[in-house]
Amino acid sequence: MWLKSFFKSVLFGVPVGITFLDTVGYVARVEGISMQPVLNPESRNTDYVFLSRWAVSDYEVRRGEIISLVSPKDPNQKIIKRVIALAGDVVNTLGYQNQYVKIPEGHCWVEGDHTGHTLDSNTFGPVSLGLVNAKAVCIVWPPARWQSLAATLPDNRKPLSVSI
Amino acid sequence: MSLRNIFGSSSELFRFVLQTACITHCTWEFVGDFVMCSGPSMEPTLETNNILLTEHITPRFQRLCKGDIVIAKCPRNPKQYVCKRITGLPGDRVRGHFPGRSQVVPKGHVWLEGDNSNNSADSRVYGAVPQGLIRSRVVCRIWPLNKISSLSE
């Protein structure tokens, strides 16, 4: 009898949980060194960040925010980068095929903070906002690293011209 | 009816509504949903106000084939969806942006074109589309009733 009620609560609890993770947000482990020094400052201890799905449900991102997105090169992989420029801005690229790029409508320019050790828009170009998965809000683990992630642009990576 | 009964039945109702909403969300997000299409880009295969049944399982496991009709987010406006046919997979050579110049579809992308090639804004305008933008694959048309037909190969 208790087995039946257990299965019944699992059957109804799982969709509620999945919906919560899918609409509100979830915690994910950050892999790699591309966002050093903000995330994973030492390569031994990996950070866990809270990714808010709610914050990007209308595809509104701002310059400087850290977002996770589906890699344009591999749909099974998610990457975490900082938004540098939005549609209409002009950026000075680092080793892309054109030196200056105007971001097309519905796209953004993302870069890792660890210049030179990151696979970002300087390789694959502007990314469509439809690939944005979630916004990284804060580091939740390890406890010593607990902090919220501010939307700040690196001083040397500001867009050359900003559309209003 | 006592106060306790009212509380009991309203919390039961809340639970029922929450569970139904969540099950519906999961089904539409991960299994399949219905899409009403509009616009001329897929004529004569699909017409405005046709309702389609789509499934999300094939795109999630990257099992898409050439010739499949898919629903994808428009690369230029993520709030808008487009319905097109896959005409090129990664590595295929396709007609490019300009007539007479072909290009190869990059890794992780697909080439989408409407069946009505004279009146369709598709990959010939905005280039290859990342596979991450593909939402679902069209299985069949269910409305209008006299045109029910399978659209997958």
PDB file of C-alpha atoms in Angstrom:
ATOM      1  CA  MET A   1       0.000   0.000   0.000  1.00  0.00           C
ATOM      2  CA  TRP A   2       2.755   2.466   0.918  1.00  0.00           C
ATOM      3  CA  LEU A   3       4.529   1.522  -2.322  1.00  0.00           C
ATOM      4  CA  LYS A   4       1.510   2.642  -4.312  1.00  0.00           C
ATOM      5  CA  SER A   5       1.325   6.003  -2.560  1.00  0.00           C
ATOM      6  CA  PHE A   6       5.087   6.418  -2.957  1.00  0.00           C
ATOM      7  CA  PHE A   7       4.869   5.904  -6.715  1.00  0.00           C
ATOM      8  CA  LYS A   8       1.900   8.217  -6.874  1.00  0.00           C
ATOM      9  CA  SER A   9       3.781  11.057  -5.187  1.00  0.00           C
ATOM     10  CA  VAL A  10       6.835  10.484  -7.399  1.00  0.00           C
ATOM     11  CA  LEU A  11       4.645  10.517 -10.489  1.00  0.00           C
ATOM     12  CA  PHE A  12       3.212  13.887  -9.507  1.00  0.00           C
ATOM     13  CA  GLY A  13       6.310  15.338  -7.851  1.00  0.00           C
ATOM     14  CA  VAL A  14       8.676  14.871 -10.799  1.00  0.00           C
ATOM     15  CA  PRO A  15       6.800  17.126 -13.272  1.00  0.00           C
ATOM     16  CA  VAL A  16       6.504  19.836 -10.602  1.00  0.00           C
ATOM     17  CA  GLY A  17      10.258  19.652  -9.965  1.00  0.00           C
ATOM     18  CA  ILE A  18      11.188  19.681 -13.642  1.00  0.00           C
ATOM     19  CA  THR A  19       8.913  22.653 -14.288  1.00  0.00           C
ATOM     20  CA  PHE A  20      10.536  24.526 -11.390  1.00  0.00           C
ATOM     21  CA  LEU A  21      14.058  23.852 -12.721  1.00  0.00           C
ATOM     22  CA  ASP A  22      12.959  24.806 -16.217  1.00  0.00           C
ATOM     23  CA  THR A  23      11.245  28.098 -15.402  1.00  0.00           C
ATOM     24  CA  VAL A  24      12.899  29.436 -12.232  1.00  0.00           C
ATOM     25  CA  GLY A  25      16.478  28.226 -12.352  1.00  0.00           C
ATOM     26  CA  TYR A  26      18.985  25.625 -11.237  1.00  0.00           C
ATOM     27  CA  VAL A  27      22.506  25.206  -9.890  1.00  0.00           C
ATOM     28  CA  ALA A  28      25.256  24.137 -12.261  1.00  0.00           C
ATOM     29  CA  ARG A  29      28.950  23.381 -11.989  1.00  0.00           C
ATOM     30  CA  VAL A  30      31.343  25.628 -13.902  1.00  0.00           C
ATOM     31  CA  GLU A  31      33.982  23.789 -15.869  1.00  0.00           C
ATOM     32  CA  GLY A  32      37.078  25.246 -17.433  1.00  0.00           C
ATOM     33  CA  ILE A  33      39.199  28.333 -17.058  1.00  0.00           C
ATOM     34  CA  SER A  34      37.570  30.617 -19.597  1.00  0.00           C
ATOM     35  CA  MET A  35      35.924  32.890 -16.995  1.00  0.00           C
ATOM     36  CA  GLN A  36      38.928  33.316 -14.689  1.00  0.00           C
ATOM     37  CA  PRO A  37      39.349  35.230 -12.386  1.00  0.00           C
ATOM     38  CA  VAL A  38      35.612  35.647 -11.640  1.00  0.00           C
ATOM     39  CA  LEU A  39      34.749  31.944 -11.804  1.00  0.00           C
ATOM     40  CA  ASN A  40      37.083  29.046 -10.962  1.00  0.00           C
ATOM     41  CA  PRO A  41      40.021  31.260  -9.831  1.00  0.00           C
ATOM     42  CA  GLU A  42      41.946  28.129  -8.885  1.00  0.00           C
ATOM     43  CA  SER A  43      41.583  25.284 -11.292  1.00  0.00           C
ATOM     44  CA  ARG A  44      41.383  22.751  -8.443  1.00  0.00           C
ATOM     45  CA  ASN A  45      38.157  23.937  -6.815  1.00  0.00           C
ATOM     46  CA  THR A  46      35.264  24.328  -9.194  1.00  0.00           C
ATOM     47  CA  ASP A  47      32.512  26.825  -8.485  1.00  0.00           C
ATOM     48  CA  TYR A  48      28.807  26.117  -8.546  1.00  0.00           C
ATOM     49  CA  VAL A  49      26.618  28.955  -9.799  1.00  0.00           C
ATOM     50  CA  PHE A  50      22.881  29.552  -9.658  1.00  0.00           C
ATOM     51  CA  LEU A  51      21.532  29.998 -13.183  1.00  0.00           C
ATOM     52  CA  SER A  52      18.296  31.959 -13.360  1.00  0.00           C
ATOM     53  CA  ARG A  53      16.042  30.913 -16.232  1.00  0.00           C
ATOM     54  CA  TRP A  54      13.430  33.414 -15.070  1.00  0.00           C
ATOM     55  CA  ALA A  55      15.723  36.395 -15.753  1.00  0.00           C
ATOM     56  CA  VAL A  56      16.082  35.584 -19.458  1.00  0.00           C
ATOM     57  CA  SER A  57      12.555  34.383 -20.206  1.00  0.00           C
ATOM     58  CA  ASP A  58      11.980  37.478 -22.376  1.00  0.00           C
ATOM     59  CA  TYR A  59      15.506  37.325 -23.936  1.00  0.00           C
ATOM     60  CA  GLU A  60      16.498  40.649 -22.341  1.00  0.00           C
ATOM     61  CA  VAL A  61      20.209  40.618 -21.501  1.00  0.00           C
ATOM     62  CA  ARG A  62      22.374  43.589 -20.576  1.00  0.00           C
ATOM     63  CA  ARG A  63      26.018  44.342 -21.235  1.00  0.00           C
ATOM     64  CA  GLY A  64      28.309  42.880 -18.596  1.00  0.00           C
ATOM     65  CA  GLU A  65      25.969  40.120 -17.425  1.00  0.00           C
ATOM     66  CA  ILE A  66      27.271  36.568 -17.236  1.00  0.00           C
ATOM     67  CA  ILE A  67      25.018  34.195 -19.166  1.00  0.00           C
ATOM     68  CA  SER A  68      24.986  30.544 -20.063  1.00  0.00           C
ATOM     69  CA  LEU A  69      24.159  29.684 -23.634  1.00  0.00           C
ATOM     70  CA  VAL A  70      24.024  26.708 -25.975  1.00  0.00           C
ATOM     71  CA  SER A  71      27.256  26.525 -27.931  1.00  0.00           C
ATOM     72  CA  PRO A  72      26.662  27.437 -31.582  1.00  0.00           C
ATOM     73  CA  LYS A  73      29.235  24.798 -32.560  1.00  0.00           C
ATOM     74  CA  ASP A  74      27.819  21.928 -30.521  1.00  0.00           C
ATOM     75  CA  PRO A  75      24.139  21.927 -29.479  1.00  0.00           C
ATOM     76  CA  ASN A  76      24.835  19.438 -26.656  1.00  0.00           C
ATOM     77  CA  GLN A  77      27.252  21.761 -24.887  1.00  0.00           C
ATOM     78  CA  LYS A  78      26.461  24.783 -22.744  1.00  0.00           C
ATOM     79  CA  ILE A  79      29.018  27.541 -22.279  1.00  0.00           C
ATOM     80  CA  ILE A  80      29.211  30.393 -19.777  1.00  0.00           C
ATOM     81  CA  LYS A  81      30.395  33.811 -20.992  1.00  0.00           C
ATOM     82  CA  ARG A  82      30.015  37.535 -20.400  1.00  0.00           C
ATOM     83  CA  VAL A  83      27.835  39.694 -22.659  1.00  0.00           C
ATOM     84  CA  ILE A  84      30.050  42.389 -24.184  1.00  0.00           C
ATOM     85  CA  ALA A  85      27.804  44.016 -26.770  1.00  0.00           C
ATOM     86  CA  LEU A  86      24.176  43.955 -27.877  1.00  0.00           C
ATOM     87  CA  ALA A  87      22.470  44.421 -31.253  1.00  0.00           C
ATOM     88  CA  GLY A  88      23.588  47.631 -32.985  1.00  0.00           C
ATOM     89  CA  ASP A  89      26.846  48.027 -31.022  1.00  0.00           C
ATOM     90  CA  VAL A  90      30.244  48.036 -32.726  1.00  0.00           C
ATOM     91  CA  VAL A  91      32.999  45.960 -31.106  1.00  0.00           C
ATOM     92  CA  ASN A  92      36.736  45.847 -31.613  1.00  0.00           C
ATOM     93  CA  THR A  93      37.356  42.124 -31.992  1.00  0.00           C
ATOM     94  CA  LEU A  94      40.348  40.068 -30.887  1.00  0.00           C
ATOM     95  CA  GLY A  95      41.325  37.870 -33.778  1.00  0.00           C
ATOM     96  CA  TYR A  96      37.944  37.501 -35.503  1.00  0.00           C
ATOM     97  CA  GLN A  97      37.821  37.582 -39.310  1.00  0.00           C
ATOM     98  CA  ASN A  98      36.921  41.314 -39.285  1.00  0.00           C
ATOM     99  CA  GLN A  99      38.572  43.809 -36.958  1.00  0.00           C
ATOM    100  CA  TYR A 100      35.342  45.739 -36.305  1.00  0.00           C
ATOM    101  CA  VAL A 101      31.943  44.073 -36.178  1.00  0.00           C
ATOM    102  CA  LYS A 102      28.504  45.624 -35.922  1.00  0.00           C
ATOM    103  CA  ILE A 103      26.261  43.236 -34.009  1.00  0.00           C
ATOM    104  CA  PRO A 104      23.214  42.257 -36.130  1.00  0.00           C
ATOM    105  CA  GLU A 105      19.632  42.429 -34.926  1.00  0.00           C
ATOM    106  CA  GLY A 106      18.682  39.769 -32.374  1.00  0.00           C
ATOM    107  CA  HIS A 107      22.313  38.868 -31.621  1.00  0.00           C
ATOM    108  CA  CYS A 108      24.888  39.627 -28.936  1.00  0.00           C
ATOM    109  CA  TRP A 109      28.661  39.410 -28.566  1.00  0.00           C
ATOM    110  CA  VAL A 110      29.937  37.158 -25.756  1.00  0.00           C
ATOM    111  CA  GLU A 111      33.460  36.734 -24.430  1.00  0.00           C
ATOM    112  CA  GLY A 112      35.168  34.881 -21.618  1.00  0.00           C
ATOM    113  CA  ASP A 113      37.060  37.013 -19.109  1.00  0.00           C
ATOM    114  CA  HIS A 114      40.245  34.989 -19.535  1.00  0.00           C
ATOM    115  CA  THR A 115      41.323  36.471 -22.865  1.00  0.00           C
ATOM    116  CA  GLY A 116      43.318  34.038 -24.941  1.00  0.00           C
ATOM    117  CA  HIS A 117      42.076  30.950 -23.109  1.00  0.00           C
ATOM    118  CA  THR A 118      38.466  31.083 -24.139  1.00  0.00           C
ATOM    119  CA  LEU A 119      36.377  29.944 -27.085  1.00  0.00           C
ATOM    120  CA  ASP A 120      33.945  32.810 -27.601  1.00  0.00           C
ATOM    121  CA  SER A 121      32.515  35.248 -30.149  1.00  0.00           C
ATOM    122  CA  ASN A 122      36.054  36.003 -31.331  1.00  0.00           C
ATOM    123  CA  THR A 123      35.950  32.486 -32.808  1.00  0.00           C
ATOM    124  CA  PHE A 124      32.326  31.910 -33.784  1.00  0.00           C
ATOM    125  CA  GLY A 125      31.037  35.471 -34.236  1.00  0.00           C
ATOM    126  CA  PRO A 126      27.892  37.093 -32.848  1.00  0.00           C
ATOM    127  CA  VAL A 127      25.465  34.616 -31.269  1.00  0.00           C
ATOM    128  CA  SER A 128      21.685  34.641 -31.627  1.00  0.00           C
ATOM    129  CA  LEU A 129      19.784  35.573 -28.476  1.00  0.00           C
ATOM    130  CA  GLY A 130      17.674  32.446 -28.969  1.00  0.00           C
ATOM    131  CA  LEU A 131      20.663  30.397 -27.767  1.00  0.00           C
ATOM    132  CA  VAL A 132      20.727  32.155 -24.375  1.00  0.00           C
ATOM    133  CA  ASN A 133      19.841  29.597 -21.715  1.00  0.00           C
ATOM    134  CA  ALA A 134      20.086  31.360 -18.353  1.00  0.00           C
ATOM    135  CA  LYS A 135      21.697  34.223 -16.446  1.00  0.00           C
ATOM    136  CA  ALA A 136      24.317  33.456 -13.784  1.00  0.00           C
ATOM    137  CA  VAL A 137      23.171  35.236 -10.606  1.00  0.00           C
ATOM    138  CA  CYS A 138      25.523  34.131  -7.828  1.00  0.00           C
ATOM    139  CA  ILE A 139      28.160  31.624  -6.781  1.00  0.00           C
ATOM    140  CA  VAL A 140      26.553  29.246  -4.291  1.00  0.00           C
ATOM    141  CA  TRP A 141      29.344  26.762  -3.583  1.00  0.00           C
ATOM    142  CA  PRO A 142      31.942  26.542  -2.027  1.00  0.00           C
ATOM    143  CA  PRO A 143      30.587  28.639   0.896  1.00  0.00           C
ATOM    144  CA  ALA A 144      33.773  30.692   1.162  1.00  0.00           C
ATOM    145  CA  ARG A 145      33.197  31.960  -2.375  1.00  0.00           C
ATOM    146  CA  TRP A 146      29.560  32.893  -1.878  1.00  0.00           C
ATOM    147  CA  GLN A 147      28.910  36.142  -3.750  1.00  0.00           C
ATOM    148  CA  SER A 148      26.538  37.629  -6.260  1.00  0.00           C
ATOM    149  CA  LEU A 149      27.860  38.164  -9.773  1.00  0.00           C
ATOM    150  CA  ALA A 150      27.791  41.833 -10.782  1.00  0.00           C
ATOM    151  CA  ALA A 151      27.164  43.004 -14.341  1.00  0.00           C
ATOM    152  CA  THR A 152      30.460  44.752 -15.047  1.00  0.00           C
ATOM    153  CA  LEU A 153      32.280  45.157 -18.336  1.00  0.00           C
ATOM    154  CA  PRO A 154      36.075  44.850 -18.364  1.00  0.00           C
ATOM    155  CA  ASP A 155      37.438  48.352 -18.986  1.00  0.00           C
ATOM    156  CA  ASN A 156      39.402  47.360 -22.081  1.00  0.00           C
ATOM    157  CA  ARG A 157      36.480  45.468 -23.636  1.00  0.00           C
ATOM    158  CA  LYS A 158      33.838  48.188 -23.791  1.00  0.00           C
ATOM    159  CA  PRO A 159      32.046  48.386 -27.179  1.00  0.00           C
ATOM    160  CA  LEU A 160      33.324  51.160 -29.457  1.00  0.00           C
ATOM    161  CA  SER A 161      29.867  52.504 -30.053  1.00  0.00           C
ATOM    162  CA  VAL A 162      26.737  51.730 -28.118  1.00  0.00           C
ATOM    163  CA  SER A 163      23.270  51.798 -29.614  1.00  0.00           C
ATOM    164  CA  ILE A 164      20.517  53.325 -27.499  1.00  0.00           C
TER     165      ILE A 164
ATOM    166  CA  MET B   1     -19.267  23.724   5.655  1.00  0.00           C
ATOM    167  CA  SER B   2     -16.679  24.292   8.348  1.00  0.00           C
ATOM    168  CA  LEU B   3     -13.613  26.455   7.899  1.00  0.00           C
ATOM    169  CA  ARG B   4     -11.394  23.386   7.875  1.00  0.00           C
ATOM    170  CA  ASN B   5     -13.328  21.877   4.985  1.00  0.00           C
ATOM    171  CA  ILE B   6     -12.980  25.048   2.926  1.00  0.00           C
ATOM    172  CA  PHE B   7      -9.238  25.130   3.591  1.00  0.00           C
ATOM    173  CA  GLY B   8      -8.922  21.445   2.801  1.00  0.00           C
ATOM    174  CA  SER B   9     -10.762  21.632  -0.491  1.00  0.00           C
ATOM    175  CA  SER B  10      -9.049  24.823  -1.653  1.00  0.00           C
ATOM    176  CA  SER B  11      -5.585  23.384  -0.979  1.00  0.00           C
ATOM    177  CA  GLU B  12      -6.638  20.257  -2.849  1.00  0.00           C
ATOM    178  CA  LEU B  13      -7.795  22.394  -5.744  1.00  0.00           C
ATOM    179  CA  PHE B  14      -4.497  24.334  -5.676  1.00  0.00           C
ATOM    180  CA  ARG B  15      -2.545  21.066  -5.773  1.00  0.00           C
ATOM    181  CA  PHE B  16      -4.591  19.793  -8.684  1.00  0.00           C
ATOM    182  CA  VAL B  17      -4.131  23.009 -10.686  1.00  0.00           C
ATOM    183  CA  LEU B  18      -0.373  23.089  -9.971  1.00  0.00           C
ATOM    184  CA  GLN B  19       0.122  19.475 -10.971  1.00  0.00           C
ATOM    185  CA  THR B  20      -1.911  19.836 -14.145  1.00  0.00           C
ATOM    186  CA  ALA B  21      -0.012  22.990 -15.127  1.00  0.00           C
ATOM    187  CA  CYS B  22       3.347  21.318 -14.504  1.00  0.00           C
ATOM    188  CA  ILE B  23       2.469  18.142 -16.408  1.00  0.00           C
ATOM    189  CA  THR B  24       1.221  20.271 -19.316  1.00  0.00           C
ATOM    190  CA  HIS B  25       4.411  22.353 -19.250  1.00  0.00           C
ATOM    191  CA  CYS B  26       6.631  19.246 -19.300  1.00  0.00           C
ATOM    192  CA  THR B  27       4.639  17.668 -22.131  1.00  0.00           C
ATOM    193  CA  TRP B  28       4.759  20.782 -24.291  1.00  0.00           C
ATOM    194  CA  GLU B  29       8.404  21.473 -23.521  1.00  0.00           C
ATOM    195  CA  PHE B  30       9.860  17.965 -23.831  1.00  0.00           C
ATOM    196  CA  VAL B  31       7.433  15.705 -25.709  1.00  0.00           C
ATOM    197  CA  GLY B  32       5.369  17.557 -28.271  1.00  0.00           C
ATOM    198  CA  ASP B  33       2.941  20.366 -28.934  1.00  0.00           C
ATOM    199  CA  PHE B  34       0.626  21.926 -31.502  1.00  0.00           C
ATOM    200  CA  VAL B  35       1.675  24.793 -33.734  1.00  0.00           C
ATOM    201  CA  MET B  36      -0.463  26.983 -35.951  1.00  0.00           C
ATOM    202  CA  CYS B  37       1.487  28.262 -38.900  1.00  0.00           C
ATOM    203  CA  SER B  38       1.010  31.482 -40.785  1.00  0.00           C
ATOM    204  CA  GLY B  39       2.653  33.011 -43.809  1.00  0.00           C
ATOM    205  CA  PRO B  40       3.356  31.868 -47.354  1.00  0.00           C
ATOM    206  CA  SER B  41       6.928  30.574 -46.993  1.00  0.00           C
ATOM    207  CA  MET B  42       6.073  26.845 -46.876  1.00  0.00           C
ATOM    208  CA  GLU B  43       3.424  26.783 -49.633  1.00  0.00           C
ATOM    209  CA  PRO B  44       2.337  24.483 -51.231  1.00  0.00           C
ATOM    210  CA  THR B  45       3.180  22.008 -48.424  1.00  0.00           C
ATOM    211  CA  LEU B  46       1.700  24.084 -45.630  1.00  0.00           C
ATOM    212  CA  GLU B  47      -0.758  26.950 -45.785  1.00  0.00           C
ATOM    213  CA  THR B  48      -1.729  29.698 -43.385  1.00  0.00           C
ATOM    214  CA  ASN B  49      -3.826  28.526 -40.415  1.00  0.00           C
ATOM    215  CA  ASN B  50      -2.836  24.869 -40.728  1.00  0.00           C
ATOM    216  CA  ILE B  51      -2.342  23.279 -37.307  1.00  0.00           C
ATOM    217  CA  LEU B  52       0.615  20.926 -36.950  1.00  0.00           C
ATOM    218  CA  LEU B  53       1.575  18.288 -34.412  1.00  0.00           C
ATOM    219  CA  THR B  54       5.270  18.548 -33.542  1.00  0.00           C
ATOM    220  CA  GLU B  55       7.626  16.497 -31.370  1.00  0.00           C
ATOM    221  CA  HIS B  56      10.678  17.649 -29.384  1.00  0.00           C
ATOM    222  CA  ILE B  57      12.479  14.329 -28.940  1.00  0.00           C
ATOM    223  CA  THR B  58      14.323  14.091 -32.281  1.00  0.00           C
ATOM    224  CA  PRO B  59      15.899  17.589 -32.054  1.00  0.00           C
ATOM    225  CA  ARG B  60      16.945  16.972 -28.432  1.00  0.00           C
ATOM    226  CA  PHE B  61      18.949  13.901 -29.430  1.00  0.00           C
ATOM    227  CA  GLN B  62      20.292  15.481 -32.658  1.00  0.00           C
ATOM    228  CA  ARG B  63      18.628  12.911 -34.914  1.00  0.00           C
ATOM    229  CA  LEU B  64      17.437  15.390 -37.526  1.00  0.00           C
ATOM    230  CA  CYS B  65      17.639  14.406 -41.192  1.00  0.00           C
ATOM    231  CA  LYS B  66      17.673  16.283 -44.421  1.00  0.00           C
ATOM    232  CA  GLY B  67      14.092  16.903 -45.563  1.00  0.00           C
ATOM    233  CA  ASP B  68      12.562  17.212 -42.096  1.00  0.00           C
ATOM    234  CA  ILE B  69      10.275  20.182 -41.501  1.00  0.00           C
ATOM    235  CA  VAL B  70      11.240  21.889 -38.239  1.00  0.00           C
ATOM    236  CA  ILE B  71      10.113  24.743 -36.010  1.00  0.00           C
ATOM    237  CA  ALA B  72      13.061  26.957 -35.018  1.00  0.00           C
ATOM    238  CA  LYS B  73      13.591  30.270 -33.290  1.00  0.00           C
ATOM    239  CA  CYS B  74      14.239  33.003 -35.807  1.00  0.00           C
ATOM    240  CA  PRO B  75      17.963  33.896 -35.503  1.00  0.00           C
ATOM    241  CA  ARG B  76      17.133  37.604 -35.799  1.00  0.00           C
ATOM    242  CA  ASN B  77      14.256  37.652 -33.334  1.00  0.00           C
ATOM    243  CA  PRO B  78      14.196  34.968 -30.612  1.00  0.00           C
ATOM    244  CA  LYS B  79      10.547  35.659 -29.785  1.00  0.00           C
ATOM    245  CA  GLN B  80       9.460  34.604 -33.258  1.00  0.00           C
ATOM    246  CA  TYR B  81       9.350  31.051 -34.582  1.00  0.00           C
ATOM    247  CA  VAL B  82       9.857  29.980 -38.163  1.00  0.00           C
ATOM    248  CA  CYS B  83       8.755  26.764 -39.876  1.00  0.00           C
ATOM    249  CA  LYS B  84      11.185  25.594 -42.568  1.00  0.00           C
ATOM    250  CA  ARG B  85      12.616  22.486 -44.189  1.00  0.00           C
ATOM    251  CA  ILE B  86      16.164  21.280 -43.489  1.00  0.00           C
ATOM    252  CA  THR B  87      18.003  21.264 -46.800  1.00  0.00           C
ATOM    253  CA  GLY B  88      21.553  20.908 -45.539  1.00  0.00           C
ATOM    254  CA  LEU B  89      23.332  19.263 -42.605  1.00  0.00           C
ATOM    255  CA  PRO B  90      26.851  20.089 -41.335  1.00  0.00           C
ATOM    256  CA  GLY B  91      29.391  19.478 -44.090  1.00  0.00           C
ATOM    257  CA  ASP B  92      26.877  19.713 -46.953  1.00  0.00           C
ATOM    258  CA  ARG B  93      27.464  22.152 -49.767  1.00  0.00           C
ATOM    259  CA  VAL B  94      24.522  24.507 -50.308  1.00  0.00           C
ATOM    260  CA  ARG B  95      23.601  27.500 -52.423  1.00  0.00           C
ATOM    261  CA  GLY B  96      24.868  30.474 -50.441  1.00  0.00           C
ATOM    262  CA  HIS B  97      23.626  33.993 -49.823  1.00  0.00           C
ATOM    263  CA  PHE B  98      24.378  35.040 -53.379  1.00  0.00           C
ATOM    264  CA  PRO B  99      23.414  33.161 -56.547  1.00  0.00           C
ATOM    265  CA  GLY B 100      26.250  31.154 -58.014  1.00  0.00           C
ATOM    266  CA  ARG B 101      28.284  31.050 -54.774  1.00  0.00           C
ATOM    267  CA  SER B 102      27.975  27.903 -52.748  1.00  0.00           C
ATOM    268  CA  GLN B 103      29.094  27.419 -49.155  1.00  0.00           C
ATOM    269  CA  VAL B 104      29.547  24.578 -46.689  1.00  0.00           C
ATOM    270  CA  VAL B 105      27.246  24.323 -43.651  1.00  0.00           C
ATOM    271  CA  PRO B 106      29.446  24.709 -40.514  1.00  0.00           C
ATOM    272  CA  LYS B 107      29.562  22.227 -37.647  1.00  0.00           C
ATOM    273  CA  GLY B 108      26.579  22.431 -35.282  1.00  0.00           C
ATOM    274  CA  HIS B 109      24.436  24.270 -37.831  1.00  0.00           C
ATOM    275  CA  VAL B 110      21.742  23.368 -40.365  1.00  0.00           C
ATOM    276  CA  TRP B 111      20.560  25.024 -43.550  1.00  0.00           C
ATOM    277  CA  LEU B 112      16.844  25.901 -43.541  1.00  0.00           C
ATOM    278  CA  GLU B 113      14.791  26.828 -46.569  1.00  0.00           C
ATOM    279  CA  GLY B 114      11.096  27.369 -47.183  1.00  0.00           C
ATOM    280  CA  ASP B 115       9.394  25.304 -49.878  1.00  0.00           C
ATOM    281  CA  ASN B 116       8.166  28.510 -51.524  1.00  0.00           C
ATOM    282  CA  SER B 117      11.642  29.672 -52.425  1.00  0.00           C
ATOM    283  CA  ASN B 118      10.443  32.874 -54.107  1.00  0.00           C
ATOM    284  CA  ASN B 119       8.718  34.144 -50.975  1.00  0.00           C
ATOM    285  CA  SER B 120      10.668  32.905 -47.985  1.00  0.00           C
ATOM    286  CA  ALA B 121      13.149  34.566 -45.625  1.00  0.00           C
ATOM    287  CA  ASP B 122      15.402  31.667 -44.671  1.00  0.00           C
ATOM    288  CA  SER B 123      19.049  30.613 -44.531  1.00  0.00           C
ATOM    289  CA  ARG B 124      19.633  32.322 -47.866  1.00  0.00           C
ATOM    290  CA  VAL B 125      19.030  35.592 -45.972  1.00  0.00           C
ATOM    291  CA  TYR B 126      20.463  34.935 -42.502  1.00  0.00           C
ATOM    292  CA  GLY B 127      22.887  32.113 -43.139  1.00  0.00           C
ATOM    293  CA  ALA B 128      23.149  28.705 -41.482  1.00  0.00           C
ATOM    294  CA  VAL B 129      21.111  28.325 -38.275  1.00  0.00           C
ATOM    295  CA  PRO B 130      22.651  26.862 -35.058  1.00  0.00           C
ATOM    296  CA  GLN B 131      21.043  23.546 -34.110  1.00  0.00           C
ATOM    297  CA  GLY B 132      20.424  24.955 -30.633  1.00  0.00           C
ATOM    298  CA  LEU B 133      17.684  27.151 -32.085  1.00  0.00           C
ATOM    299  CA  ILE B 134      15.651  24.214 -33.396  1.00  0.00           C
ATOM    300  CA  ARG B 135      12.684  23.584 -31.149  1.00  0.00           C
ATOM    301  CA  SER B 136      10.739  20.730 -32.684  1.00  0.00           C
ATOM    302  CA  ARG B 137      10.137  18.545 -35.719  1.00  0.00           C
ATOM    303  CA  VAL B 138       6.796  18.547 -37.527  1.00  0.00           C
ATOM    304  CA  VAL B 139       5.089  15.137 -37.502  1.00  0.00           C
ATOM    305  CA  CYS B 140       1.718  15.678 -39.172  1.00  0.00           C
ATOM    306  CA  ARG B 141      -0.967  18.156 -40.022  1.00  0.00           C
ATOM    307  CA  ILE B 142      -4.168  17.797 -37.999  1.00  0.00           C
ATOM    308  CA  TRP B 143      -6.202  20.754 -39.251  1.00  0.00           C
ATOM    309  CA  PRO B 144      -8.042  21.320 -41.579  1.00  0.00           C
ATOM    310  CA  LEU B 145      -9.618  17.901 -41.165  1.00  0.00           C
ATOM    311  CA  ASN B 146      -9.802  17.113 -44.879  1.00  0.00           C
ATOM    312  CA  LYS B 147      -6.035  17.627 -45.230  1.00  0.00           C
ATOM    313  CA  ILE B 148      -4.792  15.439 -42.386  1.00  0.00           C
ATOM    314  CA  SER B 149      -1.481  14.023 -43.564  1.00  0.00           C
ATOM    315  CA  SER B 150       1.851  12.855 -42.297  1.00  0.00           C
ATOM    316  CA  LEU B 151       4.685  15.296 -42.976  1.00  0.00           C
ATOM    317  CA  SER B 152       7.647  13.241 -41.774  1.00  0.00           C
ATOM    318  CA  GLU B 153       9.604  10.927 -43.983  1.00  0.00           C
TER     319      GLU B 153
END
